[in-house]
CSV table of C-alpha atoms in Angstrom, one decimal:
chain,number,residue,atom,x,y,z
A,184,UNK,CA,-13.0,-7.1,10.8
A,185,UNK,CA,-11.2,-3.8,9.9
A,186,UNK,CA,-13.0,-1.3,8.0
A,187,UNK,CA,-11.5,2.0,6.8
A,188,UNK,CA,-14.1,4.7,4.8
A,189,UNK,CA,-12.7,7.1,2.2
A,190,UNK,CA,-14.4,9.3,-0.5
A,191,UNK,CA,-14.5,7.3,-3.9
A,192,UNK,CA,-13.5,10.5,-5.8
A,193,UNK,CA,-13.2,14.0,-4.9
A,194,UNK,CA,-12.8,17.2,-8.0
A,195,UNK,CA,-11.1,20.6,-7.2
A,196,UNK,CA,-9.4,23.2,-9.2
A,197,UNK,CA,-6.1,24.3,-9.4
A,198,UNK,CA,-4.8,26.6,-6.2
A,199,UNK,CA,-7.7,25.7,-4.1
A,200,UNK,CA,-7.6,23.7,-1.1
A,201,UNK,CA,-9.2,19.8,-0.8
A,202,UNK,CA,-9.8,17.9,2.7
A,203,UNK,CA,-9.7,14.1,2.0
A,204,UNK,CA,-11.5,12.1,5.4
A,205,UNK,CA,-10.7,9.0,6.3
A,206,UNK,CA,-12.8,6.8,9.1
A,207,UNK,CA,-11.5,3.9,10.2
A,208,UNK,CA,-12.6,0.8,12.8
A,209,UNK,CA,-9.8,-1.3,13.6
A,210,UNK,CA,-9.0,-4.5,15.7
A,211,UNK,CA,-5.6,-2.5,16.5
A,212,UNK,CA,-4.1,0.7,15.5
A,213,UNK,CA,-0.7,2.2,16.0
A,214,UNK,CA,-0.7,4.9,13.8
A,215,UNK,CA,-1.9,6.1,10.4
A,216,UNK,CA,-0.3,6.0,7.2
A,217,UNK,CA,-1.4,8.6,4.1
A,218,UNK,CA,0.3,7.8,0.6
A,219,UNK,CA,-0.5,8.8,-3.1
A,220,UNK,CA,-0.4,6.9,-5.9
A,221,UNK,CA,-0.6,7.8,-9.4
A,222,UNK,CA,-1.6,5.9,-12.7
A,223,UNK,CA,0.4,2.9,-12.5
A,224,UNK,CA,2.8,4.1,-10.2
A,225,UNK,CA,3.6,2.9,-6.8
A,226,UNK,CA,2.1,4.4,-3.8
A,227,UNK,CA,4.7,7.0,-2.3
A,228,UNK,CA,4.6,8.1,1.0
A,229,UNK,CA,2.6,11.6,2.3
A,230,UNK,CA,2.7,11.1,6.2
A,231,UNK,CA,2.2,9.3,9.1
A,232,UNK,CA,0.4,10.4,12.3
A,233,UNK,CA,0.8,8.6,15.6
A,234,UNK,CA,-0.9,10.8,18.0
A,235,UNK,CA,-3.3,13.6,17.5
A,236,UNK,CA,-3.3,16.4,15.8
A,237,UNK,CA,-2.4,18.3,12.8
A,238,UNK,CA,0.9,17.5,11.0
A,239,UNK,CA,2.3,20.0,8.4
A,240,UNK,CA,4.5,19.0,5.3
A,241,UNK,CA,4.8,21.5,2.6
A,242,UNK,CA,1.2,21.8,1.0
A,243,UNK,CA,0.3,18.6,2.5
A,244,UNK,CA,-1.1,18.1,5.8
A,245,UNK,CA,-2.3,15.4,8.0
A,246,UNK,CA,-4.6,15.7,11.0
A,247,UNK,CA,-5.6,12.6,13.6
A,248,UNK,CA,-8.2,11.9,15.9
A,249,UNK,CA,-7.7,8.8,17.6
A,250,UNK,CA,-10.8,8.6,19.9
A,251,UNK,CA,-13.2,9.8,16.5
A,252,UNK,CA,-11.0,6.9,14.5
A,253,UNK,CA,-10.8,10.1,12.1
A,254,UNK,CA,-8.1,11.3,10.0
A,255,UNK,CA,-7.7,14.2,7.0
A,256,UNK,CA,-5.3,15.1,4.3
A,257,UNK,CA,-5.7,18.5,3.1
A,258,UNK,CA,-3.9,19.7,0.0
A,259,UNK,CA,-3.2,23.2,-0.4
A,260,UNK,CA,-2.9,25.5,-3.5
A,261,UNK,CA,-3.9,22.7,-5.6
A,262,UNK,CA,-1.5,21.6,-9.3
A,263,UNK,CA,-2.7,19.7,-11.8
A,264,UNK,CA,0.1,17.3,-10.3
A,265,UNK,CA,-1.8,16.3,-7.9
A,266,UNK,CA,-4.1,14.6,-9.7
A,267,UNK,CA,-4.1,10.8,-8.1
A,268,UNK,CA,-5.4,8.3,-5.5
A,269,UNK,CA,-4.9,8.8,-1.9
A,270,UNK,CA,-4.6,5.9,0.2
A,271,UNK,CA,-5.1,6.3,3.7
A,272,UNK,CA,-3.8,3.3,5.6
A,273,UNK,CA,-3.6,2.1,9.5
A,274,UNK,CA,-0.8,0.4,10.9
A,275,UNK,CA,-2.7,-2.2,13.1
A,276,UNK,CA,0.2,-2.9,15.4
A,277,UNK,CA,4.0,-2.3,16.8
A,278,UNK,CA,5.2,-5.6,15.4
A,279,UNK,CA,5.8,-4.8,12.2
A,280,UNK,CA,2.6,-6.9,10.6
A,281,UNK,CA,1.2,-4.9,7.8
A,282,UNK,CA,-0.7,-1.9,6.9
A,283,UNK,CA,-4.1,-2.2,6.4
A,284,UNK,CA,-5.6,0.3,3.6
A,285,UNK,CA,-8.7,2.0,2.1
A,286,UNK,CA,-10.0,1.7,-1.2
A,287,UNK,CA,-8.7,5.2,-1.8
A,288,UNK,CA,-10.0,8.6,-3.0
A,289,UNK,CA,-9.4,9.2,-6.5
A,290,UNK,CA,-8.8,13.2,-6.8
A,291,UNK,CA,-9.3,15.3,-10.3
A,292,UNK,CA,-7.8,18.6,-10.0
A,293,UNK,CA,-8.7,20.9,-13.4
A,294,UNK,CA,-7.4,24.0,-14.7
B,174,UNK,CA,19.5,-0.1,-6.4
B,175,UNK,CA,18.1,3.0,-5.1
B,176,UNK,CA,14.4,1.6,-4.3
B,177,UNK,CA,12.5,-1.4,-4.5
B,178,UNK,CA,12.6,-3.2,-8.0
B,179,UNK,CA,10.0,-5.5,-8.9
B,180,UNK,CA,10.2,-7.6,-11.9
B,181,UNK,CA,8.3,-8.2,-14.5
B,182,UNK,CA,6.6,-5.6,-14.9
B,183,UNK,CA,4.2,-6.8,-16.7
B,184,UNK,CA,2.9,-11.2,-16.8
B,185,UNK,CA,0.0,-12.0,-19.4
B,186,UNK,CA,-1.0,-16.0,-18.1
B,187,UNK,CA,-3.1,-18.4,-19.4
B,188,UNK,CA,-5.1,-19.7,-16.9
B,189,UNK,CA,-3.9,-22.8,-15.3
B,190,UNK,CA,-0.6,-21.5,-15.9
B,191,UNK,CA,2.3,-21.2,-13.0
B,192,UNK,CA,3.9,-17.4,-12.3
B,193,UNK,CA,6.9,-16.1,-10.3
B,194,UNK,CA,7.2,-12.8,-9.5
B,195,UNK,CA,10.5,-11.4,-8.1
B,196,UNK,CA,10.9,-8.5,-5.1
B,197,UNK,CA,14.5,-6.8,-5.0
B,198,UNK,CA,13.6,-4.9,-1.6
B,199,UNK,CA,16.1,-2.0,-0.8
B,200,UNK,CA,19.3,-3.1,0.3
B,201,UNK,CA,19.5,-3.4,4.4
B,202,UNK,CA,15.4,-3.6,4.7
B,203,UNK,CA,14.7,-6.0,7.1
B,204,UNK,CA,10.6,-6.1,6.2
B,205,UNK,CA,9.4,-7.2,3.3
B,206,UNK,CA,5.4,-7.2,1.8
B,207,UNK,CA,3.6,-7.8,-0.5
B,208,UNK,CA,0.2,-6.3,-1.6
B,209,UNK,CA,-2.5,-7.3,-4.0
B,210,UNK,CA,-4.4,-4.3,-6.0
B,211,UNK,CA,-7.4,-4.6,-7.8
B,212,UNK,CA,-8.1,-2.3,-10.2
B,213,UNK,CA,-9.5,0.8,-8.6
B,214,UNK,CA,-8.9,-0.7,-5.0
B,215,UNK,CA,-6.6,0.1,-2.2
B,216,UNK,CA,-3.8,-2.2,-1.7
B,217,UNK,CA,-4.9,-6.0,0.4
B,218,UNK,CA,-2.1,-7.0,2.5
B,219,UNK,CA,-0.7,-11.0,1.1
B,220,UNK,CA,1.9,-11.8,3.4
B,221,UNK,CA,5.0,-10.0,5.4
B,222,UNK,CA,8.5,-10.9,6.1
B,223,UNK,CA,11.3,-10.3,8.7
B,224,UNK,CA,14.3,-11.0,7.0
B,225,UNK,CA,13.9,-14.8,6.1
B,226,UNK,CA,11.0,-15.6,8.2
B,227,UNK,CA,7.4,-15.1,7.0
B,228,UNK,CA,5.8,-13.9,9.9
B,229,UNK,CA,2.6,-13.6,8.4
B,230,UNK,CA,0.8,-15.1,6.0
B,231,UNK,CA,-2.8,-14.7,6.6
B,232,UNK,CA,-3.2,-12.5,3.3
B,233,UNK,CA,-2.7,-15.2,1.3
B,234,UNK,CA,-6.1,-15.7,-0.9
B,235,UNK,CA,-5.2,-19.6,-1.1
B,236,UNK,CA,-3.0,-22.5,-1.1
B,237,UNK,CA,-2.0,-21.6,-4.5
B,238,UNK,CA,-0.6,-18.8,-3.3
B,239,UNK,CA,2.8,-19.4,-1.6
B,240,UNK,CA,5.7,-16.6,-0.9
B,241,UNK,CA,9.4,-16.7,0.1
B,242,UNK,CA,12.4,-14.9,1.1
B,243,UNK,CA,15.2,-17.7,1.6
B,244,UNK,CA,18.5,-15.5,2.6
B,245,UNK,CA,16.6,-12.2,3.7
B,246,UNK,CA,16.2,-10.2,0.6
B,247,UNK,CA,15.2,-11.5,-2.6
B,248,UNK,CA,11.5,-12.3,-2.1
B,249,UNK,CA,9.4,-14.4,-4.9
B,250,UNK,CA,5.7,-14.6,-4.9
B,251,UNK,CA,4.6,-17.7,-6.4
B,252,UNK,CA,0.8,-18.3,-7.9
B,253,UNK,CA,0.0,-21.8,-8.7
B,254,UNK,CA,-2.5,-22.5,-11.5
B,255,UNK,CA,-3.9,-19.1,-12.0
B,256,UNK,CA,-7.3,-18.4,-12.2
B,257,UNK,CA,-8.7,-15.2,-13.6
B,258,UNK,CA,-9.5,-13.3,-10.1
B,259,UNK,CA,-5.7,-13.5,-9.9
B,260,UNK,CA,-5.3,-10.4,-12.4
B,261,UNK,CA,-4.2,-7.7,-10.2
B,262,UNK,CA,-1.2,-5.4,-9.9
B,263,UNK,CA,1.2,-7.1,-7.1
B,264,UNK,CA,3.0,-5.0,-4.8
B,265,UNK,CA,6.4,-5.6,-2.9
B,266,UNK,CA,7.0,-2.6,-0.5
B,267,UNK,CA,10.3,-3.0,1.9
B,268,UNK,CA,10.9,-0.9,5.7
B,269,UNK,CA,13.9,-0.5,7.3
B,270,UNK,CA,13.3,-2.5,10.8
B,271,UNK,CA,10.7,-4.4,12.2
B,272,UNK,CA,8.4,-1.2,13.1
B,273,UNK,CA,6.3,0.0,10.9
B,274,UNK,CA,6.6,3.6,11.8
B,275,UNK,CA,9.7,3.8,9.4
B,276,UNK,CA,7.9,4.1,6.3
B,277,UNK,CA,7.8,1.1,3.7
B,278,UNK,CA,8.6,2.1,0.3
B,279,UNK,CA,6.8,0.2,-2.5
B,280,UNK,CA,7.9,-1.2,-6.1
B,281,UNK,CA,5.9,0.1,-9.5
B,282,UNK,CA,4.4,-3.8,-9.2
B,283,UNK,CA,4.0,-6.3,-11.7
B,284,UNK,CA,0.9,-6.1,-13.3
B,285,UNK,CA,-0.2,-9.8,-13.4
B,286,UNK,CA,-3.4,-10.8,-16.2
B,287,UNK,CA,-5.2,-14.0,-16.4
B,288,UNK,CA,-6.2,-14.4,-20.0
């Protein structure tokens, strides 16, 4: 079966900096997707890491380790706008089958 | 349109009843899904399409369940009878091309309860 482990919920305050994990055990993997999703809003996409390593967006950034099955999403300078879920999601394959996701990490960010 | 419209929005059923619920993918997407959330779960993958073919379907929860995508946008999701573990917000998302390293975009979902 696939298995992929995130933090239920996470708190932080505004301006600081949050490190979401994600663990995942997969029959496949072809890359790693990271998307947030507010309240009743679709999920929009954050990143996507195929080989390892640290990739920098912005405030966002993803790391990958493919031989730990290990991934992070670090927020910077936290806003209250970043109050959401984060999904952390694993393409199994190349052929275009679907992405397999965590139950996602609810993060709080207060003033 | 400029993303991936999903409609309704919202579906209140009686149980036993039959639901549709329709997928306008972004125009030119060749993949089309569609996810099942629970209510404080990550997204459960239903069933995917390449243009007009369903190429998988293993998602599907049962045989009431059934999906299509006739001339390679448009996709319906169809729920026979529903039961009340069939409340869930149902998510189309739509890619580019066949590869799943373009990213899918997802619709707001229609938020689907079994009263």
């Amino acid at each position: 079966g696939q298995n992929i482990d995130q933090p239920t919920e996470m708190t932080a305050t505004e301006g600081a900096i949050v490190q979401i994990n994600c663990t995942y055990q997969t029959s496949g993997f072809n890359g790693l997707f990271w998307y947030q999703q507010h309240a009743g809003e679709a999920p929009t996409f954050l990143s996507y890491n195929v080989l390892d390593g640290l990739e920098e967006k912005g405030r966002f950034s993803s790391f990958l380790s493919r031989s730990k099955g290990y991934s992070y999403l670090l927020l910077k300078e936290l806003q209250m706008k970043d109050s959401a879920s984060y999904l952390c999601a694993v393409d199994l394959n190349q052929a275009g089958t679907a992405l397999i996701f965590g139950k996602g990490t609810t993060l709080s960010v207060s003033s | 349109g400029a993303g991936v419209s999903q409609s309704p929005r919202y579906k209140v059923a009686k149980r036993g009843q039959d639901v549709a619920l329709r997928c306008d993918p972004i125009s030119g997407h060749v993949s089309l899904f569609w996810y099942q959330q629970a209510l404080g779960q990550g997204p459960e993958f239903l069933t995917y399409f390449q243009n007009e073919a369903q190429l998988d379907k293993s998602g599907l929860p049962s045989d009431r369940f059934f999906a299509e995508r006739p001339e390679g946008s448009v996709s319906t999701l169809k729920i026979q009878r529903t039961q009340q573990e069939d409340s869930a917000v149902y998510l189309c998302a739509s890619s580019l091309n066949s590869k799943l390293n373009t990213e899918a975009f997802f619709g707001q979902g229609t938020r689907l309860t079994v009263v």
